[in-house]
XYZ file of C-alpha atoms in Angstrom:
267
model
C -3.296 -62.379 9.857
C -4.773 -64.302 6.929
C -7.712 -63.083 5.445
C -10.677 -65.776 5.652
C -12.424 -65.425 1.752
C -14.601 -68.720 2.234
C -18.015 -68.239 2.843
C -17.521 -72.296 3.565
C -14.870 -71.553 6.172
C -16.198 -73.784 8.809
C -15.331 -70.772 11.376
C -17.819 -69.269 9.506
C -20.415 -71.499 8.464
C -20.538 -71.816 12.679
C -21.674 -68.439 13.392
C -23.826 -68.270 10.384
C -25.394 -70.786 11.879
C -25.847 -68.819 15.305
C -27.891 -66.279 13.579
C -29.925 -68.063 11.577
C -30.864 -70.218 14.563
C -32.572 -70.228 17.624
C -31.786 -73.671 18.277
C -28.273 -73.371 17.461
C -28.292 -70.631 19.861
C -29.823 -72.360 22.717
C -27.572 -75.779 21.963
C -24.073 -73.805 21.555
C -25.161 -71.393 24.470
C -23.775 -68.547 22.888
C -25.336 -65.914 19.689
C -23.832 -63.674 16.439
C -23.760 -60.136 17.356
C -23.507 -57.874 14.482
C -22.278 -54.224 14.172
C -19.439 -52.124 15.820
C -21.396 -50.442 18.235
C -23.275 -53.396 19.518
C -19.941 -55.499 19.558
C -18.076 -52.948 21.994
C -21.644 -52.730 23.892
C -20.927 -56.737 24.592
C -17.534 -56.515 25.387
C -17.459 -53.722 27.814
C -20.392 -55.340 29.357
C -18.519 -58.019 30.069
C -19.758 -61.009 28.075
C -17.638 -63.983 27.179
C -16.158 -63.150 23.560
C -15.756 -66.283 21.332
C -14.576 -64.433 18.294
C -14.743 -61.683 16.473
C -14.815 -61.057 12.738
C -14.237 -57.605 10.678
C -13.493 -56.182 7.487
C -10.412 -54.265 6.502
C -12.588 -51.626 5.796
C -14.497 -52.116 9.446
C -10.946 -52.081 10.701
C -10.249 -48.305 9.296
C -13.702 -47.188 9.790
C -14.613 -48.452 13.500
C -11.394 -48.965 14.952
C -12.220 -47.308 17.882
C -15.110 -49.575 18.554
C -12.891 -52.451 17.453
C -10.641 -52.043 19.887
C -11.890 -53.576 23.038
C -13.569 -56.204 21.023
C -10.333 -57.150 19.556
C -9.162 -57.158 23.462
C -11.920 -59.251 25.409
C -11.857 -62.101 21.955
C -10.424 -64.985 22.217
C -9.859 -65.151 18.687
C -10.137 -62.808 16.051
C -10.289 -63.151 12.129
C -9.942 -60.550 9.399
C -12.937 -61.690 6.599
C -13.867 -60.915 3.160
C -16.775 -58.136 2.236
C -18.530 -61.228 0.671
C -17.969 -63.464 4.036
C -19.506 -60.516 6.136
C -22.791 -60.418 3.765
C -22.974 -63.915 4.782
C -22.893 -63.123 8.310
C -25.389 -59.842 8.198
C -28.577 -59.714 9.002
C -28.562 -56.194 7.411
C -28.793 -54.458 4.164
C -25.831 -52.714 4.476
C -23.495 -54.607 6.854
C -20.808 -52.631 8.799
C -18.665 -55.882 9.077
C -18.145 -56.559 12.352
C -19.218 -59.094 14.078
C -19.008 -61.391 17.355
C -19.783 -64.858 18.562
C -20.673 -64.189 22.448
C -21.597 -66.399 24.968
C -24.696 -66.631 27.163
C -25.348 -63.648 28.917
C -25.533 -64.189 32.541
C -29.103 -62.615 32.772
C -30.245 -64.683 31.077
C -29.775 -67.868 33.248
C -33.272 -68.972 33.893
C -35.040 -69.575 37.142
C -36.196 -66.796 39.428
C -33.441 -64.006 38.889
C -35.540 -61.218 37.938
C -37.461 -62.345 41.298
C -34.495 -59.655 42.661
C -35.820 -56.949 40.766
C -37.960 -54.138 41.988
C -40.803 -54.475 39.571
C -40.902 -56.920 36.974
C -42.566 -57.581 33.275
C -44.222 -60.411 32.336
C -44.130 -60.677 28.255
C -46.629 -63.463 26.877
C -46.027 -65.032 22.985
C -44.257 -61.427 21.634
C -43.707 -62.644 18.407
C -42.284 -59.852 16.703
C -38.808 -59.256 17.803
C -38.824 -55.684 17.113
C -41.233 -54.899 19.586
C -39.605 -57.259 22.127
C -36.150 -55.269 21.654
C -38.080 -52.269 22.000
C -39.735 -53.593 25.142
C -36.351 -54.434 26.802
C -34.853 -51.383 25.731
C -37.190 -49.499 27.393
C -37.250 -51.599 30.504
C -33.310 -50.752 30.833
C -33.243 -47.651 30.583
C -36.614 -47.082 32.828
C -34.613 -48.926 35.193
C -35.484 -51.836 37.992
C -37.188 -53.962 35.980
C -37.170 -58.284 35.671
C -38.359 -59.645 32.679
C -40.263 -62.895 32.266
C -40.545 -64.319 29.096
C -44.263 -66.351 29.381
C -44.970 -68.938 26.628
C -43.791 -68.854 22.916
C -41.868 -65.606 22.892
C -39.808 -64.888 20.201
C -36.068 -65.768 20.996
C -34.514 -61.861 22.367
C -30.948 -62.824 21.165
C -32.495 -62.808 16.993
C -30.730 -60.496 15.326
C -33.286 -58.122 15.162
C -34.180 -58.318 18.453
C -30.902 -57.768 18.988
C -30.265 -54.224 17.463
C -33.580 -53.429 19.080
C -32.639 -53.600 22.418
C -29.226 -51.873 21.440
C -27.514 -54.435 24.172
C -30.303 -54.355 26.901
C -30.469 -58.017 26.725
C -26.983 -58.420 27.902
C -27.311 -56.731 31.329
C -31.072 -57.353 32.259
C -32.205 -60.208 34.442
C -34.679 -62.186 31.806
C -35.876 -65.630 32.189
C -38.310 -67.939 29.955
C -41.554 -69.126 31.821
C -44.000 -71.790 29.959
C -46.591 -71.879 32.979
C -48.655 -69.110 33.701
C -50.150 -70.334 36.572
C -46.702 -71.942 37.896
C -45.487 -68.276 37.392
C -48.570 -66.326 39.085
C -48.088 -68.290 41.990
C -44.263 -67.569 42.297
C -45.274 -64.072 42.050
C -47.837 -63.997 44.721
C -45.038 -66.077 47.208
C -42.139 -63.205 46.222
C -45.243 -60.537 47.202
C -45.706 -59.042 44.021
C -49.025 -58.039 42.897
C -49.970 -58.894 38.836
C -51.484 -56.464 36.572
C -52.799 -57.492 33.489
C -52.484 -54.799 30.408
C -56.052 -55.472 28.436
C -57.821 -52.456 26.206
C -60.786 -52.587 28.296
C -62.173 -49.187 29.404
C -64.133 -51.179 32.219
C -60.241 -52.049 33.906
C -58.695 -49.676 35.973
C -56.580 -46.415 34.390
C -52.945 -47.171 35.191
C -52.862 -43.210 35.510
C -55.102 -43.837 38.848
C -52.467 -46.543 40.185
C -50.597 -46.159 43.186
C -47.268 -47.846 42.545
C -45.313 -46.267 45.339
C -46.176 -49.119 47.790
C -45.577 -53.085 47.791
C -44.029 -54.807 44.417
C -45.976 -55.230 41.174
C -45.643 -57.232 38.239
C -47.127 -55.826 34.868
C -48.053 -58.622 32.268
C -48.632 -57.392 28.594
C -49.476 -59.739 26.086
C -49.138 -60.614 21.857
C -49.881 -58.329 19.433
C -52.333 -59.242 17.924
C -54.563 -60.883 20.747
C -53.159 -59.526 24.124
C -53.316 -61.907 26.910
C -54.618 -65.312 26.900
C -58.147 -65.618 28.768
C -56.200 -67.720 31.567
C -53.128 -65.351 32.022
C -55.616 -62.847 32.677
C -57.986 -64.304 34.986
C -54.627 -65.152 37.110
C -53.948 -61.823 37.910
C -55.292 -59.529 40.493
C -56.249 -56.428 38.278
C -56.617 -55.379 35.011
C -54.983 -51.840 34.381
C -55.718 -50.357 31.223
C -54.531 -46.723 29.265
C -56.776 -44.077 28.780
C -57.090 -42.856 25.333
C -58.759 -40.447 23.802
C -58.902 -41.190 20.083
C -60.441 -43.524 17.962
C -57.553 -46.080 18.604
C -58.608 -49.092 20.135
C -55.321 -50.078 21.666
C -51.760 -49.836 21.685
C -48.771 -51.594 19.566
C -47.110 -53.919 22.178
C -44.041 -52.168 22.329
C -45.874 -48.477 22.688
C -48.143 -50.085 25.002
C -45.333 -51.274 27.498
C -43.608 -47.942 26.994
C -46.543 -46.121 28.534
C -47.415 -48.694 31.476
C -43.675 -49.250 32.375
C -43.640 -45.252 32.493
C -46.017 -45.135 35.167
C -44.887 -48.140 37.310
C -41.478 -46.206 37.304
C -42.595 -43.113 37.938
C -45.112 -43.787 40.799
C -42.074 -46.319 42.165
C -40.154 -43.269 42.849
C -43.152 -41.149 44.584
């Protein structure tokens, strides 16, 4: 197998692009996934596999994880330790990569409608915390996502790594209305939460979650919800804290609420 050395390989200039590019990611409908355990994460869950890209050294040092990359690709290309810096969006790049395609969950419309309680995520900008977020909502289990507003995009590279592959199997779909969205909600029979620091709203360690469906929206960092969002939903729920903290990182925040959703689901 030749050995691509060209950081102007067209090959590669394409899924440079991917990373560096929301809107390359949205027109191409597919994203750059970097490192080996993140790659077999998106094979074995069963994503479409463009192409894949690895070092010699990857090759000796990950092979295992290589493997059933190698196997769901439709192409694959040995590259240069100077054609995978291009690619990283890391310091120290492991040097594998893949070009994947768009994840089924993330389709759009109503699919996380199916769910049994669902997240509502309004202008997240840091994509970090919106990894984090879906991370959590995986593993937590039974949760749709909606994406309400000018979220940041959740296949980023960073967001990426966050969510160590929860993005590829959750049901997540983008939302610009609020109101368009509450109503949906209220149609499907879910009742909305909003997440405000407000010691007036009700503790979410008082809420009953064991009956009905329920719908949690949380909102930007540095703002929370917008006025309207949160005058759209039935409650306010807020956490009870004791010290001088004011509130909650996003990503903390939805930890803790999500945590008590789940666990009073299963009363």
């Amino acid at each position: 197998m030749p050995v691509i050395t060209s950081r102007r390989n067209p090959v590669i200039k394409a899924a440079a692009g991917l990373s560096a590019s929301a809107g390359s990611r949205r027109e191409k409908r597919a994203f750059l996934c970097e490192g080996a355990r993140l790659c077999k994460d998106a094979a074995l869950s069963g994503l479409e596999l463009r192409a894949c890209f690895y070092t010699a050294q990857a090759r000796e040092k990950y092979g295992a994880y290589l493997a059933p990359v190698k196997k769901a690709s439709q192409e694959a290309y040995e590259i240069a330790p100077e054609v995978a810096a291009l690619l990283s969006a890391t310091k120290a790049p492991q040097g594998v990569f893949c070009v994947c395609g768009w994840p089924q969950g993330l389709a759009g419309g109503d699919a996380p409608l199916s769910a049994r309680r669902l997240l509502v995520l309004e202008h997240i900008q840091d994509p970090g915390n919106l990894g984090t977020i879906l991370r959590t909502a995986e593993a937590l289990g039974g949760f749709g996502v909606y994406l309400l507003g000018s979220c940041c995009d959740p296949l980023s590279p960073k967001a990426l790594r966050a969510s160590m592959g929860a993005v590829f199997r959750l049901k997540i779909a983008q939302e610009p209305s609020p109101q368009g969205l509450a109503e949906r909600l209220a149609q499907a029979g879910f009742s909305t939460w909003a997440a405000v620091p407000d010691r007036q709203a009700r503790r979410v360690t008082e809420m009953d979650f064991s009956q009905g469906r329920h719908s949690l929206f949380i909102g930007n960092e540095g703002s929370g919800l917008t006025p309207e969002t949160a005058g759209l939903c039935k409650g306010k729920l807020t956490i009870p804290m004791l010290g001088r903290a004011e509130s909650l990182n996003a990503a903390a925040a939805a930890t803790v609420l999500m945590w008590e959703m789940a666990r009073g689901g299963e009363r």
